[in-house]
Amino acid sequence: MIRDAGRFSLAVRQFRFLMAIYEDHAVSNELRALLFDMLAELPIDDHLHRGSFYNAMLAVCLQRRQLNEAEEVAKRAHHHYREAGAHLLVFYIELHRVVFSLRRGMLGEAERWAAQACQALDAVRFDTPADRRLLNLLDSVIAYEKGAPEHLVRFVAEEFDKFAYGELWPIVVELALAYCSQVVSRQVGLGAAISFLDKWRVQEWRSRRFNLAITMREVDLLQNANRWQAAADRLMAVQSRINLTWVESAEEAMSRLVDPIEIELAMAWLRHLIEHLPHRPLLRGQVEALLRNEHIGERERGRLRLWAAYLARMHRDVTRARHLLSELLDDLARIGIITHLLGEIGIVDVLLDDKRIAAHVMATPDRRAVIRKLHGFSPRREKRSTPLTRQELRVLRLVAEGATNKFVARQLRLSEVTVKFHLTNIYRKMACRKRAEAVSGARSLGWF
């Protein structure tokens, strides 16, 4: 319909474009060029319709993770809406700006756009409770990034049901899924967070991409909680060419991934391999290849740099590990957003337990402040010493999920004899005789 200017009027084609955004259809480069041709049909002083075009195109840029282009499109939409005196629509543009600032990791920038969004909404001459709720969500997310999770917890408890069943842009949905599920998991528990995500699945009008986004949030939560097998089961259920087999054999292909979901799947499988097979020779090159991918966002790049530092240490390349971790902490101090690394605190601690790394990395006050802020999100977290080796802990975690010796062996690339050897050592160190006792004791001691 959009392609057929001869049969359909400009108004009809504009409406179809808007519906494609609401339905979360992917916009190809060819279609994007046609859309800008359609913009040329609008009079230069038709500020309302030109602003609406850029507003819709803004969602396309965010869907494609083109954040620099999104910023330019937002400026144009803002200009046209302001000229038209459309304060509510100016508010929506400022909301988009908050979202892509959060995605880029720029906390100060996100605060500035949120303040301008509030001013625009205050200028609207009628009550818009749903829009106030949107602003409340973004304000709560910003407060969470600054170390105050109680605002976001309160939003989930008191406002979320009304928010979730309103008209929402896909980018706002993705942001709500990521932040709200994380805060529920950390402040209430994993079960509550999974239940929270399940509520979203009942909204059948959402797209396949939306349901996949829920699955990826579940995977992230499960991996953060050391529920590696449950996370792997969900990943294996996703129908995509980016599966474990593909990730295990790919290297330079990582640098050529374009689709955001495929990148997210690749990162989830890499994280699984880093946990279970950190000494795997190919793994370090795979992480470095994904780091070179120009379609990686800043938040994803931060996680990859941390993984690369950890793998460098595993391969006794302390110089590279120090450089990567120092660079990462300097960037985090500059941009302000750190919650995308909360699930990686264990890796940070492993790196800082190495005195050769810690002495260099912790040399500046800004880096030390970032580490304190990371740990501050888990006030109840205590570092429990354990007599078990990392491999023994991996074995015990899989056993705790109900895995058989055969499954553990296959998962960790070990023989069943080696698994039995590890279990014997675990029982001896924990002074117990069977699996259930070991699992129960490890849970009570906080080793998981």
CSV table of N, CA and C in Angstrom, one decimal, residues 135-188:
chain,number,residue,atom,x,y,z
A,135,LEU,N,5.4,9.2,32.0
A,135,LEU,CA,6.4,10.0,32.6
A,135,LEU,C,6.9,9.5,33.9
A,136,ASN,N,5.9,9.0,34.7
A,136,ASN,CA,6.3,8.4,36.0
A,136,ASN,C,7.2,7.2,35.8
A,137,LEU,N,6.9,6.3,34.8
A,137,LEU,CA,7.8,5.2,34.6
A,137,LEU,C,9.2,5.6,34.3
A,138,LEU,N,9.4,6.6,33.4
A,138,LEU,CA,10.7,7.0,33.0
A,138,LEU,C,11.4,7.7,34.2
A,139,ASP,N,10.7,8.5,34.9
A,139,ASP,CA,11.3,9.1,36.1
A,139,ASP,C,11.8,8.0,37.1
A,140,SER,N,11.0,7.0,37.2
A,140,SER,CA,11.3,5.9,38.2
A,140,SER,C,12.5,5.1,37.7
A,141,VAL,N,12.6,4.9,36.3
A,141,VAL,CA,13.8,4.3,35.7
A,141,VAL,C,15.0,5.1,36.0
A,142,ILE,N,15.0,6.4,35.8
A,142,ILE,CA,16.1,7.3,36.0
A,142,ILE,C,16.5,7.2,37.5
A,143,ALA,N,15.5,7.2,38.4
A,143,ALA,CA,15.9,7.1,39.8
A,143,ALA,C,16.5,5.8,40.1
A,144,TYR,N,16.1,4.7,39.5
A,144,TYR,CA,16.7,3.4,39.7
A,144,TYR,C,18.1,3.4,39.3
A,145,GLU,N,18.4,4.0,38.1
A,145,GLU,CA,19.8,4.1,37.6
A,145,GLU,C,20.7,4.9,38.6
A,146,LYS,N,20.1,5.8,39.3
A,146,LYS,CA,20.8,6.6,40.3
A,146,LYS,C,20.9,5.9,41.7
A,147,GLY,N,20.4,4.7,41.8
A,147,GLY,CA,20.6,3.9,43.0
A,147,GLY,C,19.4,3.9,43.9
A,148,ALA,N,18.2,4.4,43.4
A,148,ALA,CA,17.0,4.4,44.3
A,148,ALA,C,15.9,3.5,43.7
A,149,PRO,N,15.9,2.2,43.9
A,149,PRO,CA,15.0,1.3,43.3
A,149,PRO,C,13.6,1.4,43.8
A,150,GLU,N,13.3,2.0,45.0
A,150,GLU,CA,12.0,2.0,45.6
A,150,GLU,C,11.0,2.7,44.7
A,151,HIS,N,11.3,3.7,43.9
A,151,HIS,CA,10.4,4.3,43.0
A,151,HIS,C,9.9,3.4,42.0
A,152,LEU,N,10.7,2.6,41.4
A,152,LEU,CA,10.3,1.7,40.3
A,152,LEU,C,9.6,0.5,40.9
A,153,VAL,N,9.9,0.1,42.1
A,153,VAL,CA,9.2,-1.0,42.8
A,153,VAL,C,7.7,-0.5,43.1
A,154,ARG,N,7.6,0.7,43.5
A,154,ARG,CA,6.3,1.3,43.8
A,154,ARG,C,5.5,1.4,42.5
A,155,PHE,N,6.1,1.8,41.4
A,155,PHE,CA,5.4,1.9,40.1
A,155,PHE,C,4.9,0.5,39.7
A,156,VAL,N,5.7,-0.5,39.8
A,156,VAL,CA,5.2,-1.9,39.4
A,156,VAL,C,4.1,-2.3,40.3
A,157,ALA,N,4.1,-2.0,41.6
A,157,ALA,CA,3.1,-2.4,42.5
A,157,ALA,C,1.8,-1.7,42.3
A,158,GLU,N,1.8,-0.4,42.1
A,158,GLU,CA,0.7,0.5,42.1
A,158,GLU,C,0.1,0.9,40.7
A,159,GLU,N,1.0,1.1,39.7
A,159,GLU,CA,0.6,1.7,38.5
A,159,GLU,C,0.7,0.7,37.3
A,160,PHE,N,1.5,-0.4,37.4
A,160,PHE,CA,1.9,-1.1,36.2
A,160,PHE,C,0.7,-1.7,35.5
A,161,ASP,N,-0.3,-2.2,36.2
A,161,ASP,CA,-1.4,-2.9,35.5
A,161,ASP,C,-2.1,-1.9,34.6
A,162,LYS,N,-2.4,-0.7,35.1
A,162,LYS,CA,-3.0,0.4,34.2
A,162,LYS,C,-2.1,0.8,33.1
A,163,PHE,N,-0.8,0.8,33.3
A,163,PHE,CA,0.1,1.2,32.3
A,163,PHE,C,0.2,0.1,31.2
A,164,ALA,N,0.2,-1.1,31.6
A,164,ALA,CA,0.5,-2.2,30.6
A,164,ALA,C,-0.7,-2.4,29.6
A,165,TYR,N,-1.9,-2.0,30.0
A,165,TYR,CA,-3.1,-2.3,29.1
A,165,TYR,C,-3.5,-1.0,28.4
A,166,GLY,N,-2.6,0.0,28.4
A,166,GLY,CA,-2.8,1.2,27.6
A,166,GLY,C,-2.2,1.0,26.2
A,167,GLU,N,-2.3,2.1,25.4
A,167,GLU,CA,-1.7,2.1,24.1
A,167,GLU,C,-0.2,2.5,24.3
A,168,LEU,N,0.7,1.6,23.9
A,168,LEU,CA,2.1,1.8,24.1
A,168,LEU,C,2.9,1.6,22.8
A,169,TRP,N,4.0,2.4,22.7
A,169,TRP,CA,4.9,2.2,21.6
A,169,TRP,C,5.8,1.0,22.0
A,170,PRO,N,6.2,0.2,21.0
A,170,PRO,CA,7.0,-0.9,21.2
A,170,PRO,C,8.3,-0.6,22.0
A,171,ILE,N,8.9,0.5,21.7
A,171,ILE,CA,10.2,0.9,22.4
A,171,ILE,C,9.9,1.1,23.9
A,172,VAL,N,8.7,1.6,24.3
A,172,VAL,CA,8.4,1.8,25.7
A,172,VAL,C,8.2,0.5,26.4
A,173,VAL,N,7.5,-0.4,25.6
A,173,VAL,CA,7.3,-1.8,26.2
A,173,VAL,C,8.6,-2.5,26.5
A,174,GLU,N,9.5,-2.4,25.5
A,174,GLU,CA,10.8,-3.0,25.7
A,174,GLU,C,11.5,-2.5,27.0
A,175,LEU,N,11.5,-1.2,27.1
A,175,LEU,CA,12.1,-0.5,28.3
A,175,LEU,C,11.5,-1.0,29.6
A,176,ALA,N,10.1,-1.0,29.6
A,176,ALA,CA,9.4,-1.4,30.8
A,176,ALA,C,9.7,-2.9,31.1
A,177,LEU,N,9.8,-3.7,30.1
A,177,LEU,CA,10.1,-5.2,30.4
A,177,LEU,C,11.5,-5.3,31.0
A,178,ALA,N,12.5,-4.6,30.4
A,178,ALA,CA,13.8,-4.7,30.9
A,178,ALA,C,14.0,-4.2,32.3
A,179,TYR,N,13.6,-3.0,32.6
A,179,TYR,CA,13.8,-2.4,33.9
A,179,TYR,C,12.9,-3.0,35.0
A,180,CYS,N,11.6,-3.2,34.7
A,180,CYS,CA,10.7,-3.6,35.7
A,180,CYS,C,11.0,-5.1,36.1
A,181,SER,N,11.3,-5.9,35.2
A,181,SER,CA,11.6,-7.3,35.5
A,181,SER,C,12.9,-7.4,36.3
A,182,GLN,N,13.8,-6.5,36.0
A,182,GLN,CA,15.1,-6.6,36.8
A,182,GLN,C,14.9,-6.1,38.2
A,183,VAL,N,14.1,-5.0,38.4
A,183,VAL,CA,14.0,-4.5,39.8
A,183,VAL,C,13.1,-5.5,40.6
A,184,VAL,N,12.1,-6.1,40.0
A,184,VAL,CA,11.3,-7.1,40.7
A,184,VAL,C,12.2,-8.3,41.1
A,185,SER,N,13.0,-8.8,40.2
A,185,SER,CA,13.9,-9.9,40.5
A,185,SER,C,14.9,-9.6,41.6
A,186,ARG,N,15.4,-8.4,41.6
A,186,ARG,CA,16.5,-8.0,42.6
A,186,ARG,C,15.8,-7.7,44.0
A,187,GLN,N,14.7,-7.1,43.9
A,187,GLN,CA,14.1,-6.6,45.2
A,187,GLN,C,13.1,-7.6,45.8
A,188,VAL,N,12.4,-8.4,45.0
A,188,VAL,CA,11.4,-9.3,45.5
A,188,VAL,C,11.9,-10.8,45.3
